[in-house]
Every structure is written in C-alpha cells, then in structure tokens.
C-alpha cells in the first residue's frame, strides 16, 4: 500500500469527516483539505466553521477555503500541492480544471449504488421509494454529475422503520471504509473501472428536496406515507397542516384497516395516540413538532394541546 500518495481531500459536512478521519487514521498523506468558507450563523452571526474544517484544524492539516473554485489564486495553490489523487465527499460540483488536475484523477464517495440515485439526496429518495437496500459507491469524476466509472461498491440493507438520519450515520462509516479500500487498491494498481452505462437497470433519480416534496398526501397508502416520513426524518421533515399550522412528523407507525373516514381526518383518544386516515388504513404519528413548538413525543403533545 502506497502511503506516500499525495491526497487532497474536499468536503464540508459531518458526513465527510468520517472519510477524512479514516484516511488520516490509516496513515495516508493528506497534503490539503478544501472546504467551504466560514459562514455567519445564529443570532450573534458568529462565524461558523464547517465540520471538515474543525477536524482539519484539530489535525493540523493545510486548509483551503475558496469562495470560487475557478479562482486563479486557488487553482495555483491547488496545483502547488502536487496531489496524486483528489477525494471528494459531500462537496460542491467541481469544474473540470479542478477534477482533472491529479494524475490518478478525482474520486467521489456517493451515497447510493450508482447508477441508481444520482443527484443531491440519494439517502432520502432510497427510503422514500421504499427500497430494501442501498449502498455506497466510489467512482471517478467526469463531466456529467455522478456518471463516472465505478471503482468499488458496498451494499447496505435498509430497515423497515429506519430513518434517513439513521441510514446517514451508518452510511458515513461504510463509505469511509470503502474509500480507504479504494485508495489502497488504486495505489496498488488493482482496480478495474466499470463504466456505469454497462449496468442495465431502470434509473431512479435523487433530485434536491423542496417543500412540496415534504407535504403529505393523505390519499396515498400507509406504506408510501410511512416511507416519506422516514425518508425526510430528521431533516427537512414531512409535514401536514393542523389548524393551519405546519405539523412535522418525524416518526410514524402503520395500521392497515378498511375504513369510511375521509383521508387526512385526524383521530385521537387525547391521551396515547394520534392517527390520520389514509387510503388503506391509518398513520400513527409518534414523534412530532407543531409550528412554533419544540419537537416532542405524541403523549406529551396530547397533554398540552387543545383540539378545536
């Protein structure tokens, strides 16, 4: 294994930290870390550093925070790092001048089994669509987003009640292990690249999630609604309206039943349960947040809420 490979790492959120940490712990030579510029956040608009920057500072790694990835000063500085390979985990789109720079190319860690679920929200859409498994793919970057040659993949089963948040935490660890394996095998010249067009599957996409995606349609089935709730939990959260206020649902349970109630009608004993009618049963909501209130379990909510 060639530990002298010069690696530049690019990433921003906490998801990316697991991969960077795995490379550092494995003894790889990280010559630079590229992450988002600090942003003002919170009431005091204090400058907020990305999770990747905080980690890089702690480890004494060289940090680059370009506003624009085509900025000539940034390009020169990146070139001067003389990277053999670049690694991208949860970062922005790179211009060709950046991803094409190192001799061994640029590797991306993507949260799906490509070519399935290309796009911004692969973890969410796999659950929303009721998949029983997903996975992580390492691939080489090229022109079109998420279309480069596949290097390695790892399959991850999805539990029936598993949320996007839980899958995210599992996936970042599996992705980190897969990345180390990929770099190791690339350095040893053992990896055979697989073009995505050679994989015959019906492509499902993972576009960015908008508010409209999050609104629950109670005419759908218990499975579809339960999957939407799981796939959007904990962020941005599936919601409905309760007395004209947004009512977010973070966890739900299915009850299959024939009924004559209007879909979307609310049913409760005012103590232990709150459920909504849908096309083939009811959705029990167990972890919720009413607009303007804190997130809480249903029993606590029922103790304080007065229904009209």
PDB file of C-alpha atoms in Angstrom:
ATOM      1  CA  UNK A   1       0.000   0.000   0.000  1.00  0.00           C
ATOM      2  CA  UNK A   2       1.460   3.353  -1.065  1.00  0.00           C
ATOM      3  CA  UNK A   3       1.128   5.663   1.950  1.00  0.00           C
ATOM      4  CA  UNK A   4       3.189   8.310   0.133  1.00  0.00           C
ATOM      5  CA  UNK A   5       0.355   9.064  -2.284  1.00  0.00           C
ATOM      6  CA  UNK A   6      -0.297  12.806  -2.030  1.00  0.00           C
ATOM      7  CA  UNK A   7      -4.033  13.236  -1.344  1.00  0.00           C
ATOM      8  CA  UNK A   8      -6.150  16.405  -1.410  1.00  0.00           C
ATOM      9  CA  UNK A   9      -9.481  15.934   0.397  1.00  0.00           C
ATOM     10  CA  UNK A  10     -12.586  18.009  -0.434  1.00  0.00           C
ATOM     11  CA  UNK A  11     -15.674  18.000   1.782  1.00  0.00           C
ATOM     12  CA  UNK A  12     -17.802  20.133   4.074  1.00  0.00           C
ATOM     13  CA  UNK A  13     -20.400  18.470   6.378  1.00  0.00           C
ATOM     14  CA  UNK A  14     -20.066  15.956   9.182  1.00  0.00           C
ATOM     15  CA  UNK A  15     -20.763  13.103   6.702  1.00  0.00           C
ATOM     16  CA  UNK A  16     -17.368  13.856   5.086  1.00  0.00           C
ATOM     17  CA  UNK A  17     -15.442  13.886   8.382  1.00  0.00           C
ATOM     18  CA  UNK A  18     -15.713  10.084   8.773  1.00  0.00           C
ATOM     19  CA  UNK A  19     -13.954   9.591   5.397  1.00  0.00           C
ATOM     20  CA  UNK A  20     -11.225  12.149   6.123  1.00  0.00           C
ATOM     21  CA  UNK A  21     -10.658  10.611   9.554  1.00  0.00           C
ATOM     22  CA  UNK A  22     -10.416   7.105   8.040  1.00  0.00           C
ATOM     23  CA  UNK A  23      -7.670   8.292   5.656  1.00  0.00           C
ATOM     24  CA  UNK A  24      -5.782  10.077   8.454  1.00  0.00           C
ATOM     25  CA  UNK A  25      -6.076   7.064  10.805  1.00  0.00           C
ATOM     26  CA  UNK A  26      -4.842   4.766   8.010  1.00  0.00           C
ATOM     27  CA  UNK A  27      -1.672   6.869   7.752  1.00  0.00           C
ATOM     28  CA  UNK A  28      -2.277   8.461   4.352  1.00  0.00           C
ATOM     29  CA  UNK A  29      -0.519  11.683   3.366  1.00  0.00           C
ATOM     30  CA  UNK A  30      -3.224  14.389   3.285  1.00  0.00           C
ATOM     31  CA  UNK A  31      -1.459  17.382   1.712  1.00  0.00           C
ATOM     32  CA  UNK A  32      -4.504  19.669   1.727  1.00  0.00           C
ATOM     33  CA  UNK A  33      -8.160  19.927   2.721  1.00  0.00           C
ATOM     34  CA  UNK A  34     -10.574  22.017   0.647  1.00  0.00           C
ATOM     35  CA  UNK A  35     -13.798  23.030   2.397  1.00  0.00           C
ATOM     36  CA  UNK A  36     -16.492  25.730   2.350  1.00  0.00           C
ATOM     37  CA  UNK A  37     -15.679  29.256   3.577  1.00  0.00           C
ATOM     38  CA  UNK A  38     -16.773  30.118   7.131  1.00  0.00           C
ATOM     39  CA  UNK A  39     -20.319  31.485   7.282  1.00  0.00           C
ATOM     40  CA  UNK A  40     -22.036  33.736   9.830  1.00  0.00           C
ATOM     41  CA  UNK A  41     -24.711  31.772  11.716  1.00  0.00           C
ATOM     42  CA  UNK A  42     -27.010  32.022  14.726  1.00  0.00           C
ATOM     43  CA  UNK A  43     -28.371  35.081  16.494  1.00  0.00           C
ATOM     44  CA  UNK A  44     -24.988  36.696  17.017  1.00  0.00           C
ATOM     45  CA  UNK A  45     -23.998  35.920  13.378  1.00  0.00           C
ATOM     46  CA  UNK A  46     -20.801  34.374  14.710  1.00  0.00           C
ATOM     47  CA  UNK A  47     -18.567  32.872  12.029  1.00  0.00           C
ATOM     48  CA  UNK A  48     -19.282  29.169  11.743  1.00  0.00           C
ATOM     49  CA  UNK A  49     -16.657  26.692  10.502  1.00  0.00           C
ATOM     50  CA  UNK A  50     -17.583  23.558   8.552  1.00  0.00           C
ATOM     51  CA  UNK A  51     -17.313  20.193  10.319  1.00  0.00           C
ATOM     52  CA  UNK A  52     -14.452  19.260   7.967  1.00  0.00           C
ATOM     53  CA  UNK A  53     -12.553  22.474   8.774  1.00  0.00           C
ATOM     54  CA  UNK A  54     -12.894  21.893  12.531  1.00  0.00           C
ATOM     55  CA  UNK A  55     -11.447  18.388  12.105  1.00  0.00           C
ATOM     56  CA  UNK A  56      -8.635  19.601   9.804  1.00  0.00           C
ATOM     57  CA  UNK A  57      -7.632  22.326  12.294  1.00  0.00           C
ATOM     58  CA  UNK A  58      -7.537  19.746  15.097  1.00  0.00           C
ATOM     59  CA  UNK A  59      -5.234  17.521  12.996  1.00  0.00           C
ATOM     60  CA  UNK A  60      -3.016  20.379  11.803  1.00  0.00           C
ATOM     61  CA  UNK A  61      -3.840  19.840   8.111  1.00  0.00           C
ATOM     62  CA  UNK A  62      -3.422  22.535   5.447  1.00  0.00           C
ATOM     63  CA  UNK A  63      -6.815  24.135   4.725  1.00  0.00           C
ATOM     64  CA  UNK A  64      -8.074  25.906   1.591  1.00  0.00           C
ATOM     65  CA  UNK A  65     -11.455  27.704   1.626  1.00  0.00           C
ATOM     66  CA  UNK A  66     -12.087  29.153  -1.834  1.00  0.00           C
ATOM     67  CA  UNK A  67     -15.201  31.238  -2.471  1.00  0.00           C
ATOM     68  CA  UNK A  68     -14.992  30.282  -6.171  1.00  0.00           C
ATOM     69  CA  UNK A  69     -13.441  27.062  -7.416  1.00  0.00           C
ATOM     70  CA  UNK A  70     -12.264  28.695 -10.668  1.00  0.00           C
ATOM     71  CA  UNK A  71     -10.402  31.478  -8.853  1.00  0.00           C
ATOM     72  CA  UNK A  72      -6.865  31.591 -10.387  1.00  0.00           C
ATOM     73  CA  UNK A  73      -5.201  32.037  -6.965  1.00  0.00           C
ATOM     74  CA  UNK A  74      -6.982  28.898  -5.666  1.00  0.00           C
ATOM     75  CA  UNK A  75      -6.103  26.914  -8.824  1.00  0.00           C
ATOM     76  CA  UNK A  76      -2.416  27.882  -8.414  1.00  0.00           C
ATOM     77  CA  UNK A  77      -2.407  26.918  -4.747  1.00  0.00           C
ATOM     78  CA  UNK A  78      -4.117  23.592  -5.521  1.00  0.00           C
ATOM     79  CA  UNK A  79      -1.544  22.861  -8.268  1.00  0.00           C
ATOM     80  CA  UNK A  80       1.300  23.629  -5.863  1.00  0.00           C
ATOM     81  CA  UNK A  81       0.086  20.817  -3.564  1.00  0.00           C
ATOM     82  CA  UNK A  82       1.102  18.343  -6.280  1.00  0.00           C
ATOM     83  CA  UNK A  83      -1.643  15.848  -5.432  1.00  0.00           C
ATOM     84  CA  UNK A  84      -1.535  12.358  -6.934  1.00  0.00           C
ATOM     85  CA  UNK A  85      -5.240  11.969  -6.281  1.00  0.00           C
ATOM     86  CA  UNK A  86      -8.192  14.044  -5.017  1.00  0.00           C
ATOM     87  CA  UNK A  87     -11.049  12.740  -2.901  1.00  0.00           C
ATOM     88  CA  UNK A  88     -14.482  14.411  -2.826  1.00  0.00           C
ATOM     89  CA  UNK A  89     -17.102  13.608  -0.167  1.00  0.00           C
ATOM     90  CA  UNK A  90     -20.238  15.794   0.151  1.00  0.00           C
ATOM     91  CA  UNK A  91     -18.790  18.868  -1.535  1.00  0.00           C
ATOM     92  CA  UNK A  92     -19.950  21.110  -4.390  1.00  0.00           C
ATOM     93  CA  UNK A  93     -19.661  20.475  -8.117  1.00  0.00           C
ATOM     94  CA  UNK A  94     -16.089  20.791  -9.327  1.00  0.00           C
ATOM     95  CA  UNK A  95     -15.036  22.494 -12.564  1.00  0.00           C
ATOM     96  CA  UNK A  96     -13.013  20.327 -14.954  1.00  0.00           C
ATOM     97  CA  UNK A  97      -9.831  22.301 -14.276  1.00  0.00           C
ATOM     98  CA  UNK A  98     -10.050  21.029 -10.667  1.00  0.00           C
ATOM     99  CA  UNK A  99     -11.221  17.416 -11.051  1.00  0.00           C
ATOM    100  CA  UNK A 100      -8.906  16.751 -13.982  1.00  0.00           C
ATOM    101  CA  UNK A 101      -5.787  18.011 -12.203  1.00  0.00           C
ATOM    102  CA  UNK A 102      -4.222  14.992 -10.412  1.00  0.00           C
ATOM    103  CA  UNK A 103      -2.651  12.113 -12.428  1.00  0.00           C
ATOM    104  CA  UNK A 104      -4.775   9.447 -10.666  1.00  0.00           C
ATOM    105  CA  UNK A 105      -7.941  11.534 -11.076  1.00  0.00           C
ATOM    106  CA  UNK A 106     -10.579  12.580  -8.541  1.00  0.00           C
ATOM    107  CA  UNK A 107     -12.616  10.026  -6.577  1.00  0.00           C
ATOM    108  CA  UNK A 108     -16.076  10.715  -5.230  1.00  0.00           C
ATOM    109  CA  UNK A 109     -17.867   8.825  -2.446  1.00  0.00           C
ATOM    110  CA  UNK A 110     -21.599   8.747  -3.281  1.00  0.00           C
ATOM    111  CA  UNK A 111     -24.417   7.556  -1.005  1.00  0.00           C
ATOM    112  CA  UNK A 112     -26.111   5.110  -3.373  1.00  0.00           C
ATOM    113  CA  UNK A 113     -25.451   2.107  -5.596  1.00  0.00           C
ATOM    114  CA  UNK A 114     -24.759   4.012  -8.806  1.00  0.00           C
ATOM    115  CA  UNK A 115     -26.098   4.373 -11.441  1.00  0.00           C
ATOM    116  CA  UNK A 116     -29.165   4.441  -9.166  1.00  0.00           C
ATOM    117  CA  UNK A 117     -29.996   7.634  -7.265  1.00  0.00           C
ATOM    118  CA  UNK A 118     -27.705  10.122  -8.942  1.00  0.00           C
ATOM    119  CA  UNK A 119     -28.302  13.580  -7.526  1.00  0.00           C
ATOM    120  CA  UNK A 120     -28.425  15.651  -4.364  1.00  0.00           C
ATOM    121  CA  UNK A 121     -30.481  13.478  -1.991  1.00  0.00           C
ATOM    122  CA  UNK A 122     -29.728   9.752  -2.544  1.00  0.00           C
ATOM    123  CA  UNK A 123     -30.256   8.681   1.080  1.00  0.00           C
ATOM    124  CA  UNK A 124     -33.678  10.344   1.298  1.00  0.00           C
ATOM    125  CA  UNK A 125     -35.013   9.070  -2.032  1.00  0.00           C
ATOM    126  CA  UNK A 126     -33.952   5.450  -1.453  1.00  0.00           C
ATOM    127  CA  UNK A 127     -36.146   5.417   1.685  1.00  0.00           C
ATOM    128  CA  UNK A 128     -38.984   7.480   0.191  1.00  0.00           C
ATOM    129  CA  UNK A 129     -39.163   4.943  -2.660  1.00  0.00           C
ATOM    130  CA  UNK A 130     -39.315   2.040  -0.195  1.00  0.00           C
ATOM    131  CA  UNK A 131     -36.012   0.410  -1.188  1.00  0.00           C
ATOM    132  CA  UNK A 132     -34.920  -2.559   0.936  1.00  0.00           C
ATOM    133  CA  UNK A 133     -31.239  -1.843   0.325  1.00  0.00           C
ATOM    134  CA  UNK A 134     -28.929   0.906  -0.847  1.00  0.00           C
ATOM    135  CA  UNK A 135     -25.199   1.372  -0.574  1.00  0.00           C
ATOM    136  CA  UNK A 136     -22.093   3.435  -1.215  1.00  0.00           C
ATOM    137  CA  UNK A 137     -20.139   3.812  -4.446  1.00  0.00           C
ATOM    138  CA  UNK A 138     -16.664   5.165  -5.084  1.00  0.00           C
ATOM    139  CA  UNK A 139     -16.242   6.438  -8.637  1.00  0.00           C
ATOM    140  CA  UNK A 140     -14.039   8.649 -10.807  1.00  0.00           C
ATOM    141  CA  UNK A 141     -15.366  12.123 -11.555  1.00  0.00           C
ATOM    142  CA  UNK A 142     -16.066  13.101 -15.148  1.00  0.00           C
ATOM    143  CA  UNK A 143     -18.200  15.707 -16.988  1.00  0.00           C
ATOM    144  CA  UNK A 144     -21.791  14.752 -16.114  1.00  0.00           C
ATOM    145  CA  UNK A 145     -22.725  14.675 -12.416  1.00  0.00           C
ATOM    146  CA  UNK A 146     -22.441  11.218 -10.749  1.00  0.00           C
ATOM    147  CA  UNK A 147     -21.761   9.446 -14.079  1.00  0.00           C
ATOM    148  CA  UNK A 148     -18.061   8.485 -13.818  1.00  0.00           C
ATOM    149  CA  UNK A 149     -16.629   4.962 -13.862  1.00  0.00           C
ATOM    150  CA  UNK A 150     -17.414   2.908 -10.763  1.00  0.00           C
ATOM    151  CA  UNK A 151     -14.473   1.713  -8.646  1.00  0.00           C
ATOM    152  CA  UNK A 152     -15.992  -0.131  -5.644  1.00  0.00           C
ATOM    153  CA  UNK A 153     -19.447  -0.573  -4.070  1.00  0.00           C
ATOM    154  CA  UNK A 154     -20.777  -1.734  -0.692  1.00  0.00           C
ATOM    155  CA  UNK A 155     -24.419  -2.755  -0.111  1.00  0.00           C
ATOM    156  CA  UNK A 156     -26.315  -1.516   2.967  1.00  0.00           C
ATOM    157  CA  UNK A 157     -29.701  -3.021   3.978  1.00  0.00           C
ATOM    158  CA  UNK A 158     -32.467  -0.556   4.931  1.00  0.00           C
ATOM    159  CA  UNK A 159     -34.633  -1.457   7.945  1.00  0.00           C
ATOM    160  CA  UNK A 160     -38.418  -1.209   7.651  1.00  0.00           C
ATOM    161  CA  UNK A 161     -38.607   1.702  10.106  1.00  0.00           C
ATOM    162  CA  UNK A 162     -35.126   3.139   9.527  1.00  0.00           C
ATOM    163  CA  UNK A 163     -34.969   6.910   9.019  1.00  0.00           C
ATOM    164  CA  UNK A 164     -32.744   8.916   6.684  1.00  0.00           C
ATOM    165  CA  UNK A 165     -30.813  10.152   9.732  1.00  0.00           C
ATOM    166  CA  UNK A 166     -30.073   6.617  10.929  1.00  0.00           C
ATOM    167  CA  UNK A 167     -29.091   5.464   7.439  1.00  0.00           C
ATOM    168  CA  UNK A 168     -26.860   8.551   7.024  1.00  0.00           C
ATOM    169  CA  UNK A 169     -24.918   7.658  10.190  1.00  0.00           C
ATOM    170  CA  UNK A 170     -24.475   4.057   9.069  1.00  0.00           C
ATOM    171  CA  UNK A 171     -23.533   5.088   5.551  1.00  0.00           C
ATOM    172  CA  UNK A 172     -20.816   7.563   6.516  1.00  0.00           C
ATOM    173  CA  UNK A 173     -18.893   4.761   8.311  1.00  0.00           C
ATOM    174  CA  UNK A 174     -19.360   2.247   5.454  1.00  0.00           C
ATOM    175  CA  UNK A 175     -18.362   4.972   2.968  1.00  0.00           C
ATOM    176  CA  UNK A 176     -15.210   5.778   4.926  1.00  0.00           C
ATOM    177  CA  UNK A 177     -14.127   2.108   4.922  1.00  0.00           C
ATOM    178  CA  UNK A 178     -14.868   1.788   1.214  1.00  0.00           C
ATOM    179  CA  UNK A 179     -12.822   4.913   0.454  1.00  0.00           C
ATOM    180  CA  UNK A 180      -9.744   3.567   2.242  1.00  0.00           C
ATOM    181  CA  UNK A 181     -10.099   0.271   0.365  1.00  0.00           C
ATOM    182  CA  UNK A 182     -10.440   2.174  -2.932  1.00  0.00           C
ATOM    183  CA  UNK A 183      -7.328   4.329  -2.362  1.00  0.00           C
ATOM    184  CA  UNK A 184      -5.371   1.264  -1.276  1.00  0.00           C
ATOM    185  CA  UNK A 185      -6.309  -0.737  -4.397  1.00  0.00           C
ATOM    186  CA  UNK A 186      -5.797   2.249  -6.715  1.00  0.00           C
ATOM    187  CA  UNK A 187      -2.322   2.787  -5.275  1.00  0.00           C
ATOM    188  CA  UNK A 188      -1.549  -0.887  -5.909  1.00  0.00           C
ATOM    189  CA  UNK A 189      -2.925  -0.675  -9.467  1.00  0.00           C
ATOM    190  CA  UNK A 190      -5.505  -3.385  -8.682  1.00  0.00           C
ATOM    191  CA  UNK A 191      -8.732  -1.555  -9.519  1.00  0.00           C
ATOM    192  CA  UNK A 192     -10.696  -2.168 -12.678  1.00  0.00           C
ATOM    193  CA  UNK A 193     -13.020   0.686 -13.548  1.00  0.00           C
ATOM    194  CA  UNK A 194     -16.584  -0.175 -14.545  1.00  0.00           C
ATOM    195  CA  UNK A 195     -18.452   2.246 -16.863  1.00  0.00           C
ATOM    196  CA  UNK A 196     -21.944   2.970 -15.478  1.00  0.00           C
ATOM    197  CA  UNK A 197     -23.555   2.500 -18.893  1.00  0.00           C
ATOM    198  CA  UNK A 198     -22.559  -1.192 -18.679  1.00  0.00           C
ATOM    199  CA  UNK A 199     -25.016  -1.672 -15.783  1.00  0.00           C
ATOM    200  CA  UNK A 200     -28.508  -2.420 -17.062  1.00  0.00           C
ATOM    201  CA  UNK A 201     -31.045  -1.039 -14.564  1.00  0.00           C
ATOM    202  CA  UNK A 202     -34.024   1.285 -14.721  1.00  0.00           C
ATOM    203  CA  UNK A 203     -32.528   4.536 -13.431  1.00  0.00           C
ATOM    204  CA  UNK A 204     -34.098   6.222 -10.395  1.00  0.00           C
ATOM    205  CA  UNK A 205     -33.020   9.788  -9.596  1.00  0.00           C
ATOM    206  CA  UNK A 206     -32.392  11.655  -6.344  1.00  0.00           C
ATOM    207  CA  UNK A 207     -33.176  15.322  -7.031  1.00  0.00           C
ATOM    208  CA  UNK A 208     -32.956  18.096  -4.456  1.00  0.00           C
ATOM    209  CA  UNK A 209     -35.837  18.054  -1.973  1.00  0.00           C
ATOM    210  CA  UNK A 210     -38.218  21.026  -1.951  1.00  0.00           C
ATOM    211  CA  UNK A 211     -41.054  21.987   0.430  1.00  0.00           C
ATOM    212  CA  UNK A 212     -43.605  20.487  -1.974  1.00  0.00           C
ATOM    213  CA  UNK A 213     -41.874  17.072  -1.656  1.00  0.00           C
ATOM    214  CA  UNK A 214     -42.338  17.203   2.127  1.00  0.00           C
ATOM    215  CA  UNK A 215     -46.100  17.791   2.188  1.00  0.00           C
ATOM    216  CA  UNK A 216     -48.006  14.580   2.982  1.00  0.00           C
ATOM    217  CA  UNK A 217     -50.745  13.491   0.573  1.00  0.00           C
ATOM    218  CA  UNK A 218     -53.173  11.514   2.766  1.00  0.00           C
ATOM    219  CA  UNK A 219     -54.756   9.904  -0.312  1.00  0.00           C
ATOM    220  CA  UNK A 220     -51.638   7.762  -0.639  1.00  0.00           C
ATOM    221  CA  UNK A 221     -51.136   4.352   1.016  1.00  0.00           C
ATOM    222  CA  UNK A 222     -49.802   3.718   4.536  1.00  0.00           C
ATOM    223  CA  UNK A 223     -46.548   2.386   3.018  1.00  0.00           C
ATOM    224  CA  UNK A 224     -46.000   5.453   0.843  1.00  0.00           C
ATOM    225  CA  UNK A 225     -46.675   7.893   3.689  1.00  0.00           C
ATOM    226  CA  UNK A 226     -44.599   5.936   6.237  1.00  0.00           C
ATOM    227  CA  UNK A 227     -41.705   5.871   3.726  1.00  0.00           C
ATOM    228  CA  UNK A 228     -41.996   9.626   3.127  1.00  0.00           C
ATOM    229  CA  UNK A 229     -41.872  10.294   6.888  1.00  0.00           C
ATOM    230  CA  UNK A 230     -38.798   8.057   7.319  1.00  0.00           C
ATOM    231  CA  UNK A 231     -37.082   9.421   4.230  1.00  0.00           C
ATOM    232  CA  UNK A 232     -37.368  13.037   5.402  1.00  0.00           C
ATOM    233  CA  UNK A 233     -36.540  12.446   9.089  1.00  0.00           C
ATOM    234  CA  UNK A 234     -34.928  14.293  10.818  1.00  0.00           C
ATOM    235  CA  UNK A 235     -34.429  16.845   8.032  1.00  0.00           C
ATOM    236  CA  UNK A 236     -36.232  18.571   6.407  1.00  0.00           C
ATOM    237  CA  UNK A 237     -39.232  16.653   7.870  1.00  0.00           C
ATOM    238  CA  UNK A 238     -42.522  15.500   6.302  1.00  0.00           C
ATOM    239  CA  UNK A 239     -45.460  17.714   7.297  1.00  0.00           C
ATOM    240  CA  UNK A 240     -49.203  18.206   7.185  1.00  0.00           C
ATOM    241  CA  UNK A 241     -51.386  21.046   8.493  1.00  0.00           C
ATOM    242  CA  UNK A 242     -53.044  21.073  11.900  1.00  0.00           C
ATOM    243  CA  UNK A 243     -55.367  24.063  12.368  1.00  0.00           C
ATOM    244  CA  UNK A 244     -53.493  25.915   9.605  1.00  0.00           C
ATOM    245  CA  UNK A 245     -50.100  25.332  11.258  1.00  0.00           C
ATOM    246  CA  UNK A 246     -47.297  23.159   9.887  1.00  0.00           C
ATOM    247  CA  UNK A 247     -47.219  19.856  11.778  1.00  0.00           C
ATOM    248  CA  UNK A 248     -43.981  17.934  11.214  1.00  0.00           C
ATOM    249  CA  UNK A 249     -43.885  14.174  11.658  1.00  0.00           C
ATOM    250  CA  UNK A 250     -40.539  12.523  12.404  1.00  0.00           C
ATOM    251  CA  UNK A 251     -41.728   9.013  13.187  1.00  0.00           C
ATOM    252  CA  UNK A 252     -44.791   7.022  12.291  1.00  0.00           C
ATOM    253  CA  UNK A 253     -46.362   3.566  12.557  1.00  0.00           C
ATOM    254  CA  UNK A 254     -48.658   1.904  10.057  1.00  0.00           C
ATOM    255  CA  UNK A 255     -52.111   0.489  10.832  1.00  0.00           C
ATOM    256  CA  UNK A 256     -53.703  -1.409   7.955  1.00  0.00           C
ATOM    257  CA  UNK A 257     -57.501  -1.117   8.063  1.00  0.00           C
ATOM    258  CA  UNK A 258     -60.600  -0.651   5.943  1.00  0.00           C
ATOM    259  CA  UNK A 259     -62.489   2.490   6.994  1.00  0.00           C
ATOM    260  CA  UNK A 260     -65.042   5.035   5.791  1.00  0.00           C
ATOM    261  CA  UNK A 261     -63.265   8.113   7.140  1.00  0.00           C
ATOM    262  CA  UNK A 262     -62.091  10.950   4.954  1.00  0.00           C
ATOM    263  CA  UNK A 263     -58.395  10.640   4.073  1.00  0.00           C
ATOM    264  CA  UNK A 264     -56.404  13.054   6.210  1.00  0.00           C
ATOM    265  CA  UNK A 265     -59.001  13.092   9.015  1.00  0.00           C
ATOM    266  CA  UNK A 266     -57.489  13.071  12.498  1.00  0.00           C
ATOM    267  CA  UNK A 267     -58.352  10.512  15.206  1.00  0.00           C
ATOM    268  CA  UNK A 268     -57.154  10.538  18.818  1.00  0.00           C
ATOM    269  CA  UNK A 269     -58.060   9.388  22.329  1.00  0.00           C
ATOM    270  CA  UNK A 270     -56.455  12.675  23.591  1.00  0.00           C
ATOM    271  CA  UNK A 271     -54.026  10.634  25.730  1.00  0.00           C
ATOM    272  CA  UNK A 272     -51.984   7.969  23.981  1.00  0.00           C
ATOM    273  CA  UNK A 273     -52.419   8.097  20.221  1.00  0.00           C
ATOM    274  CA  UNK A 274     -52.904  10.438  17.309  1.00  0.00           C
ATOM    275  CA  UNK A 275     -53.508   8.999  13.841  1.00  0.00           C
ATOM    276  CA  UNK A 276     -54.515  10.172  10.378  1.00  0.00           C
ATOM    277  CA  UNK A 277     -56.692   8.228   7.949  1.00  0.00           C
ATOM    278  CA  UNK A 278     -55.182   7.372   4.575  1.00  0.00           C
ATOM    279  CA  UNK A 279     -56.215   5.237   1.589  1.00  0.00           C
ATOM    280  CA  UNK A 280     -55.725   1.786   3.163  1.00  0.00           C
ATOM    281  CA  UNK A 281     -55.518   2.409   6.906  1.00  0.00           C
ATOM    282  CA  UNK A 282     -54.078   4.886   9.378  1.00  0.00           C
ATOM    283  CA  UNK A 283     -50.728   6.514  10.077  1.00  0.00           C
ATOM    284  CA  UNK A 284     -49.981   6.796  13.799  1.00  0.00           C
ATOM    285  CA  UNK A 285     -47.652   9.713  14.496  1.00  0.00           C
ATOM    286  CA  UNK A 286     -45.297   9.201  17.424  1.00  0.00           C
ATOM    287  CA  UNK A 287     -42.621  11.924  17.216  1.00  0.00           C
ATOM    288  CA  UNK A 288     -43.852  15.349  16.102  1.00  0.00           C
ATOM    289  CA  UNK A 289     -43.385  19.117  16.094  1.00  0.00           C
ATOM    290  CA  UNK A 290     -46.079  21.746  15.722  1.00  0.00           C
ATOM    291  CA  UNK A 291     -45.009  25.035  14.149  1.00  0.00           C
ATOM    292  CA  UNK A 292     -43.677  27.330  16.891  1.00  0.00           C
ATOM    293  CA  UNK A 293     -43.268  24.485  19.413  1.00  0.00           C
ATOM    294  CA  UNK A 294     -40.446  22.102  20.292  1.00  0.00           C
ATOM    295  CA  UNK A 295     -40.198  18.565  18.956  1.00  0.00           C
ATOM    296  CA  UNK A 296     -41.888  16.031  21.274  1.00  0.00           C
ATOM    297  CA  UNK A 297     -43.458  12.591  21.571  1.00  0.00           C
ATOM    298  CA  UNK A 298     -47.199  12.373  20.874  1.00  0.00           C
ATOM    299  CA  UNK A 299     -48.230  11.630  24.502  1.00  0.00           C
ATOM    300  CA  UNK A 300     -46.544  14.836  25.674  1.00  0.00           C
ATOM    301  CA  UNK A 301     -48.140  16.806  22.838  1.00  0.00           C
ATOM    302  CA  UNK A 302     -51.618  15.463  23.680  1.00  0.00           C
ATOM    303  CA  UNK A 303     -51.272  16.524  27.308  1.00  0.00           C
ATOM    304  CA  UNK A 304     -50.964  20.172  26.320  1.00  0.00           C
ATOM    305  CA  UNK A 305     -52.844  20.568  23.043  1.00  0.00           C
ATOM    306  CA  UNK A 306     -56.483  21.607  22.785  1.00  0.00           C
ATOM    307  CA  UNK A 307     -58.190  20.451  19.565  1.00  0.00           C
ATOM    308  CA  UNK A 308     -60.762  22.798  18.038  1.00  0.00           C
TER     309      UNK A 308
END
